[in-house]
Amino acid sequence: MKIDLHSHTHYSDGRLSPSELVMRAQNLQVDVLAITDHDTVAAVQEAVQCNAEYQRPMQIIPGIELSTSWHGFDIHVLGLNVDVECPQFLERLNEQSQARQFRAEEIAKKLQKAGVPNVLEKVKSLAGKGQITRSHFAQALVQLNVVNDHEQAFKLYLGKGKKAHMAPKWISVGDAVQWILDAGGTPVLAHPSHYKMTAKWLRRLLVEFKSHGGIGMEVIHPRQSPVLRRQMINYALEYELKASLGSDFHYPNQWTELGKYHHLPEQLTPVWHDWNLKVA
Ligand code: AMP
Ligand code: MN
Ligand code: MN
Ligand code: MN
């Protein structure tokens, strides 16, 4: 079974529409696809509708990737199988969306001070109906020939401590877990090996995440060395967290692909263990 529990559409910083994403997943023979945009579930309905038109059965898991702040780190919490119509959840997401809007304005002001004016309009048009993310700022800076690529945009302007960095006011890890549980979903700690924190801090994060009701952690994701992968597998076992995996697909590129990482080591309990997946 080809399962991918982490992907983005143009409702956040992905480049494909929900329909294009579904078409790509169908073509790649993906069986289960979670759509996990940053702080929004806006893509899910279109994806489900489009998917219903295919003969080939593929299950869409309605999901989200919530941005949180934890001791100065930007920590991402995935919510899988959330109820995308839950009014309380949608209201809460609206607050997060406003925090994104506010931060975007502040980043634009900082860029202006750094000699790059009028970026906000460009960023808004790049984001369209979706959430404004730093990826959109990176894209705008590339288009304006201020930087050569996204990596440089983060290195010079958007990364932590750089010229146009604005410490975000995201919710806490505990709140994110609670929001997801209240919406009937499964909270999963996203890409734990990407946070550039010491093992001591990561262990602290895992303990805290679990104490709030966190259920799973991503053990397999892109740009991960075999050593880190081994470590994440060991943490999942040690802290009794279920294992998740995903491509974190944003747009077609040479580094990752939908459904690319679909094998979990056998000793782990998959996060979908008790989900009753329709696709066997
Ligand atoms: P935000 O949630 O608005 O802070 O944006 C974070 C997004 O920017 C992440 O989800 C990544 O897709 C992207 N990103 C973060 N760091 C980098 C980086 N160093 N280079 C390229 N993209 C990045
Ligand atoms: Mn992203
Ligand atoms: Mn993330
Ligand atoms: Mn992601």
Coordinates of N, CA, C and O in Angstrom, one line a residue, residues 23-82:
M23 N -4.6 14.4 -9.0 CA -4.3 13.8 -10.3 C -2.9 13.2 -10.2 O -2.6 12.1 -10.7
R24 N -1.9 13.9 -9.7 CA -0.6 13.5 -9.6 C -0.5 12.2 -8.7 O 0.2 11.2 -9.0
A25 N -1.2 12.3 -7.6 CA -1.2 11.1 -6.6 C -1.8 9.9 -7.3 O -1.3 8.8 -7.2
Q26 N -2.9 10.1 -8.0 CA -3.6 9.0 -8.8 C -2.6 8.4 -9.8 O -2.4 7.2 -9.9
N27 N -1.9 9.3 -10.5 CA -1.0 8.8 -11.6 C 0.2 8.0 -10.9 O 0.7 7.1 -11.6
L28 N 0.5 8.4 -9.7 CA 1.7 7.7 -9.1 C 1.2 6.5 -8.2 O 2.0 5.9 -7.5
Q29 N -0.1 6.1 -8.4 CA -0.6 4.9 -7.7 C -0.6 5.0 -6.2 O -0.4 4.0 -5.5
V30 N -0.8 6.3 -5.7 CA -0.9 6.4 -4.3 C -2.2 5.9 -3.8 O -3.2 6.0 -4.5
D31 N -2.3 5.2 -2.7 CA -3.5 4.6 -2.2 C -4.2 5.5 -1.1 O -5.4 5.5 -1.0
V32 N -3.4 6.1 -0.3 CA -3.9 7.0 0.8 C -3.1 8.3 0.8 O -1.9 8.3 0.9
L33 N -3.8 9.4 0.7 CA -3.1 10.7 0.6 C -3.7 11.7 1.6 O -4.9 11.9 1.6
A34 N -2.9 12.1 2.6 CA -3.4 13.2 3.5 C -3.0 14.5 2.9 O -1.9 14.7 2.4
I35 N -3.9 15.5 2.9 CA -3.7 16.8 2.5 C -3.5 17.7 3.8 O -4.4 17.7 4.6
T36 N -2.3 18.2 4.0 CA -2.0 18.9 5.2 C -1.4 20.3 5.0 O -0.2 20.5 5.2
D37 N -2.2 21.2 4.6 CA -1.8 22.5 4.3 C -1.5 23.2 5.6 O -2.0 22.9 6.7
H38 N -0.6 24.3 5.5 CA -0.3 25.0 6.7 C -1.5 25.8 7.2 O -2.0 26.7 6.5
D39 N -2.0 25.5 8.4 CA -3.1 26.2 9.1 C -4.4 26.4 8.3 O -5.1 27.4 8.6
T40 N -4.7 25.5 7.4 CA -5.9 25.6 6.7 C -6.4 24.3 6.1 O -5.5 23.4 5.8
V41 N -7.7 24.1 6.1 CA -8.2 22.8 5.5 C -9.0 23.2 4.2 O -9.8 22.3 3.7
A42 N -8.7 24.3 3.6 CA -9.5 24.8 2.5 C -9.4 23.9 1.3 O -10.3 23.9 0.4
A43 N -8.3 23.1 1.2 CA -8.2 22.3 -0.1 C -9.0 21.0 0.0 O -9.2 20.4 -1.1
V44 N -9.4 20.6 1.1 CA -9.9 19.2 1.3 C -11.1 18.9 0.4 O -11.2 17.9 -0.3
Q45 N -12.1 19.8 0.5 CA -13.4 19.5 -0.2 C -13.1 19.3 -1.7 O -13.6 18.4 -2.3
E46 N -12.4 20.2 -2.3 CA -12.1 20.1 -3.8 C -11.4 18.8 -4.1 O -11.7 18.2 -5.1
A47 N -10.4 18.5 -3.2 CA -9.6 17.2 -3.4 C -10.6 16.0 -3.4 O -10.5 15.1 -4.2
V48 N -11.4 16.0 -2.4 CA -12.3 14.8 -2.2 C -13.3 14.7 -3.5 O -13.5 13.7 -4.0
Q49 N -13.8 15.9 -3.9 CA -14.7 15.9 -5.0 C -14.0 15.4 -6.3 O -14.5 14.6 -7.0
C50 N -12.8 15.9 -6.5 CA -12.1 15.6 -7.7 C -11.7 14.1 -7.7 O -11.8 13.4 -8.7
N51 N -11.3 13.6 -6.5 CA -10.9 12.2 -6.3 C -12.1 11.2 -6.6 O -11.8 10.1 -7.1
A52 N -13.3 11.7 -6.3 CA -14.5 10.8 -6.5 C -14.7 10.5 -8.0 O -15.4 9.6 -8.4
E53 N -14.1 11.3 -8.9 CA -14.3 11.1 -10.3 C -13.4 10.1 -10.9 O -13.5 9.7 -12.1
Y54 N -12.4 9.6 -10.1 CA -11.5 8.6 -10.6 C -12.1 7.2 -10.3 O -12.7 7.0 -9.3
Q55 N -11.8 6.3 -11.3 CA -12.2 4.9 -11.1 C -11.4 4.2 -10.0 O -11.9 3.4 -9.2
R56 N -10.1 4.6 -10.0 CA -9.2 3.9 -9.1 C -9.4 4.4 -7.7 O -9.5 5.6 -7.4
P57 N -9.6 3.5 -6.7 CA -9.9 4.0 -5.3 C -8.6 4.5 -4.7 O -7.6 3.9 -4.6
M58 N -8.7 5.7 -4.2 CA -7.6 6.3 -3.4 C -8.3 7.0 -2.3 O -9.4 7.7 -2.5
Q59 N -7.8 6.9 -1.1 CA -8.5 7.5 0.1 C -7.8 8.9 0.4 O -6.6 8.9 0.6
I60 N -8.6 9.9 0.5 CA -8.1 11.2 0.9 C -8.3 11.3 2.5 O -9.4 11.1 3.0
I61 N -7.2 11.6 3.2 CA -7.3 11.9 4.6 C -7.3 13.4 4.8 O -6.3 14.1 4.4
P62 N -8.4 14.0 5.3 CA -8.4 15.4 5.6 C -7.5 15.8 6.7 O -7.6 15.2 7.8
G63 N -6.5 16.7 6.4 CA -5.5 17.0 7.4 C -5.1 18.4 7.4 O -5.7 19.3 6.7
I64 N -4.2 18.7 8.3 CA -3.7 20.1 8.5 C -2.3 20.0 9.1 O -1.9 19.0 9.7
E65 N -1.5 21.1 8.9 CA -0.2 21.2 9.5 C -0.3 22.5 10.3 O -0.2 23.6 9.7
L66 N -0.4 22.4 11.6 CA -0.5 23.6 12.5 C 0.8 24.1 12.9 O 1.7 23.4 13.2
S67 N 1.0 25.5 12.8 CA 2.2 26.1 13.2 C 2.1 26.4 14.7 O 1.1 27.0 15.1
T68 N 3.2 26.1 15.4 CA 3.2 26.4 16.9 C 4.5 27.0 17.3 O 5.5 26.8 16.5
S69 N 4.5 27.6 18.4 CA 5.8 28.1 18.9 C 6.1 27.4 20.2 O 5.2 27.2 21.1
W70 N 7.3 27.0 20.4 CA 7.7 26.2 21.6 C 9.2 26.6 21.9 O 10.1 26.2 21.2
H71 N 9.3 27.3 23.0 CA 10.7 27.8 23.5 C 11.5 28.3 22.3 O 12.7 28.0 22.1
G72 N 10.9 29.2 21.5 CA 11.6 29.8 20.4 C 11.7 29.0 19.2 O 12.3 29.5 18.2
F73 N 11.3 27.8 19.2 CA 11.3 26.9 18.0 C 10.0 27.0 17.3 O 8.9 27.0 17.9
D74 N 10.0 27.0 15.9 CA 8.7 26.8 15.2 C 8.5 25.3 15.0 O 9.2 24.6 14.3
I75 N 7.5 24.8 15.7 CA 7.2 23.4 15.7 C 5.9 23.1 14.9 O 4.9 23.9 15.1
H76 N 5.9 22.2 14.1 CA 4.7 21.9 13.3 C 4.0 20.6 13.8 O 4.7 19.6 14.0
V77 N 2.7 20.7 13.9 CA 1.9 19.6 14.4 C 0.9 19.2 13.3 O 0.1 20.1 12.9
L78 N 1.0 18.0 12.8 CA 0.0 17.5 11.8 C -1.3 17.0 12.5 O -1.2 16.4 13.6
G79 N -2.4 17.4 11.9 CA -3.7 16.8 12.4 C -4.2 15.9 11.3 O -4.5 16.5 10.2
L80 N -4.3 14.6 11.5 CA -4.8 13.7 10.5 C -6.2 13.3 10.8 O -6.6 13.0 12.0
N81 N -7.1 13.2 9.7 CA -8.5 12.8 9.9 C -9.2 13.8 10.7 O -10.1 13.5 11.6
V82 N -9.0 15.1 10.6 CA -9.7 16.1 11.3 C -11.1 16.3 10.6 O -11.2 16.1 9.4

